[in-house]
Short mmCIF file of C-alpha atoms and ligand atoms in Angstrom, two decimals:
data_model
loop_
_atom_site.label_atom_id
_atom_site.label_comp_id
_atom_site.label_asym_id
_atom_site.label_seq_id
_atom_site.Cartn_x
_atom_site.Cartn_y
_atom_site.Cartn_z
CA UNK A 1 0.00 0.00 0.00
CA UNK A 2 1.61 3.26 -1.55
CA UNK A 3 1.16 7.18 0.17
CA UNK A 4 -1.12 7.97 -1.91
CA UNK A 5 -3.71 4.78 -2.16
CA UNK A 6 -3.38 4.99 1.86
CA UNK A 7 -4.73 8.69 1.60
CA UNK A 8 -7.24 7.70 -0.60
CA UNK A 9 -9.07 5.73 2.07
CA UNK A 10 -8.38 8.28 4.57
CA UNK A 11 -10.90 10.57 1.85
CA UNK A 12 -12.93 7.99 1.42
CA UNK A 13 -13.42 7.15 4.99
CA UNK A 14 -14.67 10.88 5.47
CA UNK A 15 -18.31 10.19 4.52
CA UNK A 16 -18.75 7.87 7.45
CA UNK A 17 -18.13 10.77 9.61
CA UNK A 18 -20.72 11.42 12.17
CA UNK A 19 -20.37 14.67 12.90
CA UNK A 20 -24.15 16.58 13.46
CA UNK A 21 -22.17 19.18 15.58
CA UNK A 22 -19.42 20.45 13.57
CA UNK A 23 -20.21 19.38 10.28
CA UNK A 24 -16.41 18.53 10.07
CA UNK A 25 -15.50 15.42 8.48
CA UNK A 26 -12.05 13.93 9.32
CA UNK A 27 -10.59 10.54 8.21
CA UNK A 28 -7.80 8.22 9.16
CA UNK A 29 -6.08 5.17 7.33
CA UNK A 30 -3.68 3.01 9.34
CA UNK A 31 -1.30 0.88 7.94
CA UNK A 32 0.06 -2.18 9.46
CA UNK A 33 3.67 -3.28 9.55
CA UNK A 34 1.51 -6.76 8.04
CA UNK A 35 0.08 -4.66 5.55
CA UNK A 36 -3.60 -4.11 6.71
CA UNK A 37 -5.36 -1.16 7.17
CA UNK A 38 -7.56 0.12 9.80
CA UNK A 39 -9.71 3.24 8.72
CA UNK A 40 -11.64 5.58 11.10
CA UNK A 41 -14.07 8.59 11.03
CA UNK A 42 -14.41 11.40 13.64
CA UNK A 43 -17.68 10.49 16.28
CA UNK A 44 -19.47 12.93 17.47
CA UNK A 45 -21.87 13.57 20.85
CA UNK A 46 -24.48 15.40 21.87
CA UNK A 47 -22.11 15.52 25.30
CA UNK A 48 -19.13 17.16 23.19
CA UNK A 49 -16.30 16.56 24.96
CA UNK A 50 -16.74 12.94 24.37
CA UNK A 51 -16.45 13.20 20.70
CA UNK A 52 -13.67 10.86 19.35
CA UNK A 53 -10.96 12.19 16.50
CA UNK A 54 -10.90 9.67 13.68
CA UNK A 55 -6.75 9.09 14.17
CA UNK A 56 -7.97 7.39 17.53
CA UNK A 57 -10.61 5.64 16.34
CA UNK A 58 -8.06 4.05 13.39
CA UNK A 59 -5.55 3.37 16.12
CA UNK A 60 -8.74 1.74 18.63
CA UNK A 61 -9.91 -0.34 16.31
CA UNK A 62 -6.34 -1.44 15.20
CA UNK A 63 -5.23 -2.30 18.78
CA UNK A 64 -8.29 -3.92 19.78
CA UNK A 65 -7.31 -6.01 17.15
CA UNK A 66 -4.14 -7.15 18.29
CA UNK A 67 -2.42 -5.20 15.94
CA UNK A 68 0.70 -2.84 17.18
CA UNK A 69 3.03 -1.95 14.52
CA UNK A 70 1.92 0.74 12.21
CA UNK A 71 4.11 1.96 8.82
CA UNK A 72 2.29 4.99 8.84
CA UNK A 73 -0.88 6.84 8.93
CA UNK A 74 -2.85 9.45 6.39
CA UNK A 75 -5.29 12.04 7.90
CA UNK A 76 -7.32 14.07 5.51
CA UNK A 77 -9.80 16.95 6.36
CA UNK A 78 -11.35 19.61 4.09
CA UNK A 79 -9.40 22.13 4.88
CA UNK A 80 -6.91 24.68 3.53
CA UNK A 81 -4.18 22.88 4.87
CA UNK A 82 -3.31 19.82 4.89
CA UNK A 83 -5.20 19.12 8.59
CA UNK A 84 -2.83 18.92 12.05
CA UNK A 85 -4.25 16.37 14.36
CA UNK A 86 -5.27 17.52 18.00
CA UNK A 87 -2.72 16.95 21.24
CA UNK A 88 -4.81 14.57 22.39
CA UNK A 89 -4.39 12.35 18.87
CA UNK A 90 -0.41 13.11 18.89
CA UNK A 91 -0.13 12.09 22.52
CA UNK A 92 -2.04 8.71 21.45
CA UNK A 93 0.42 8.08 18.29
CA UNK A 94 3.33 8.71 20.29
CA UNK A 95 2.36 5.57 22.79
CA UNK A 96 2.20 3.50 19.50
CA UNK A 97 4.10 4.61 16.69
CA UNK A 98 7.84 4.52 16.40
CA UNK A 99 9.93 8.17 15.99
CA UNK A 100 10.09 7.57 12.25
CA UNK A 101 6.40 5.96 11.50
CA UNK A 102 4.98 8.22 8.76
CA UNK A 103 2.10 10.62 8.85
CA UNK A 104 1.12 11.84 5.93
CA UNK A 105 -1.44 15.00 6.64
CA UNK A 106 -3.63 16.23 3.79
CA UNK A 107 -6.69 18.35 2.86
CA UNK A 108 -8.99 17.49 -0.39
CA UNK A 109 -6.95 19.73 -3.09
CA UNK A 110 -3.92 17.23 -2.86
CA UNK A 111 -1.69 19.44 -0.52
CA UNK A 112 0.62 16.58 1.33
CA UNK A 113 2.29 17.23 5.17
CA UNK A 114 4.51 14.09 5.38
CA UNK A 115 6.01 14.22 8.97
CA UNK A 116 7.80 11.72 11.29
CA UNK A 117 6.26 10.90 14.82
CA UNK A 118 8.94 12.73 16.63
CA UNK A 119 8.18 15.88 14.41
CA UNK A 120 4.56 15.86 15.11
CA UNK A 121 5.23 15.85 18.60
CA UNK A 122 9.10 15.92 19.99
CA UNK A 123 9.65 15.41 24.14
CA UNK A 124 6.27 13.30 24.66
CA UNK A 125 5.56 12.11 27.47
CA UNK A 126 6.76 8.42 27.16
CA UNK A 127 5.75 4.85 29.62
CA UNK A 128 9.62 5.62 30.91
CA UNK A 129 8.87 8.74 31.92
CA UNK A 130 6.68 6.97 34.60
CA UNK A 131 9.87 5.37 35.88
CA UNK A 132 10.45 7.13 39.54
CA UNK A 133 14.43 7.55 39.48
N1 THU B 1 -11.00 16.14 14.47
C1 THU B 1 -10.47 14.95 14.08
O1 THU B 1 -11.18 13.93 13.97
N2 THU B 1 -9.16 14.88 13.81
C2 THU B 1 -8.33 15.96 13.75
O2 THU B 1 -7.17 15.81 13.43
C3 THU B 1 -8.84 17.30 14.09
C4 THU B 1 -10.21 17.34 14.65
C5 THU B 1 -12.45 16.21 14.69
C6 THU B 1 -12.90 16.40 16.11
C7 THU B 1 -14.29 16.98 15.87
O3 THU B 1 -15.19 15.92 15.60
C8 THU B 1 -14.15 17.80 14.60
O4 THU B 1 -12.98 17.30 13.97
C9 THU B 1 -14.02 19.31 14.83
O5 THU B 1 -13.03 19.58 15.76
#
């Protein structure tokens, strides 16, 4: 699975959004190191805050799957750039994905953000870092 076929289901995956409040339709496509891929859609609530982002609903449904190595991972929004995913989604990649998995950010007019883990969010807090010294 190329860049571009993996952002292709991250657009496609968009019209499964639910998404009544903001009318904002986000979608994710995971790739496996074994070569599947996990897709996911932002979920809305009428209780907002416990909306999910579609890059944690890919990465959910991946791991409760028994799958935890990931190649990379293709968010697309329709937006004017290509979208940044929230804190909350970076902090949840950086428990899973390597420094150097892939994440390949883009909007619908083809604009491409290809960034590393550790440049999407450097100094995360790690599992070590709960290691009292
Ligand atoms: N959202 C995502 O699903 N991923 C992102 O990277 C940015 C934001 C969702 C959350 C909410 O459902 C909507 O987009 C507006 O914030």
């Amino acid at each position: 699975m190329n860049k571009n076929d993996l952002i292709k289901k991250a657009i496609k995956i968009m019209e499964r959004a639910y998404v009544p409040y903001s009318k904002f339709p986000v979608g994710a496509a995971l790739l496996t190191k074994s070569g599947k891929v996990y897709t996911g859609c932002n979920i809305e609530n009428a209780a907002y805050p416990v909306s999910c982002c579609a890059e944690r609903v890919a990465i959910f449904k991946a791991i409760s799957d028994g799958e935890h190595h990931f190649t990379s991972l293709a968010v697309a929004a329709d937006t004017k750039r290509p979208v940044p995913p929230c804190g909350s989604c970076r902090q949840v990649m950086s428990e899973f994905f390597d420094a150097s998995t892939e994440i390949h950010l883009t909007n619908l007019n083809n604009d491409i953000n290809s960034i590393s883990m550790e440049a999407l969010l450097p100094f995360s807090f790690q599992q070590e870092d709960l290691n009292k010294q």
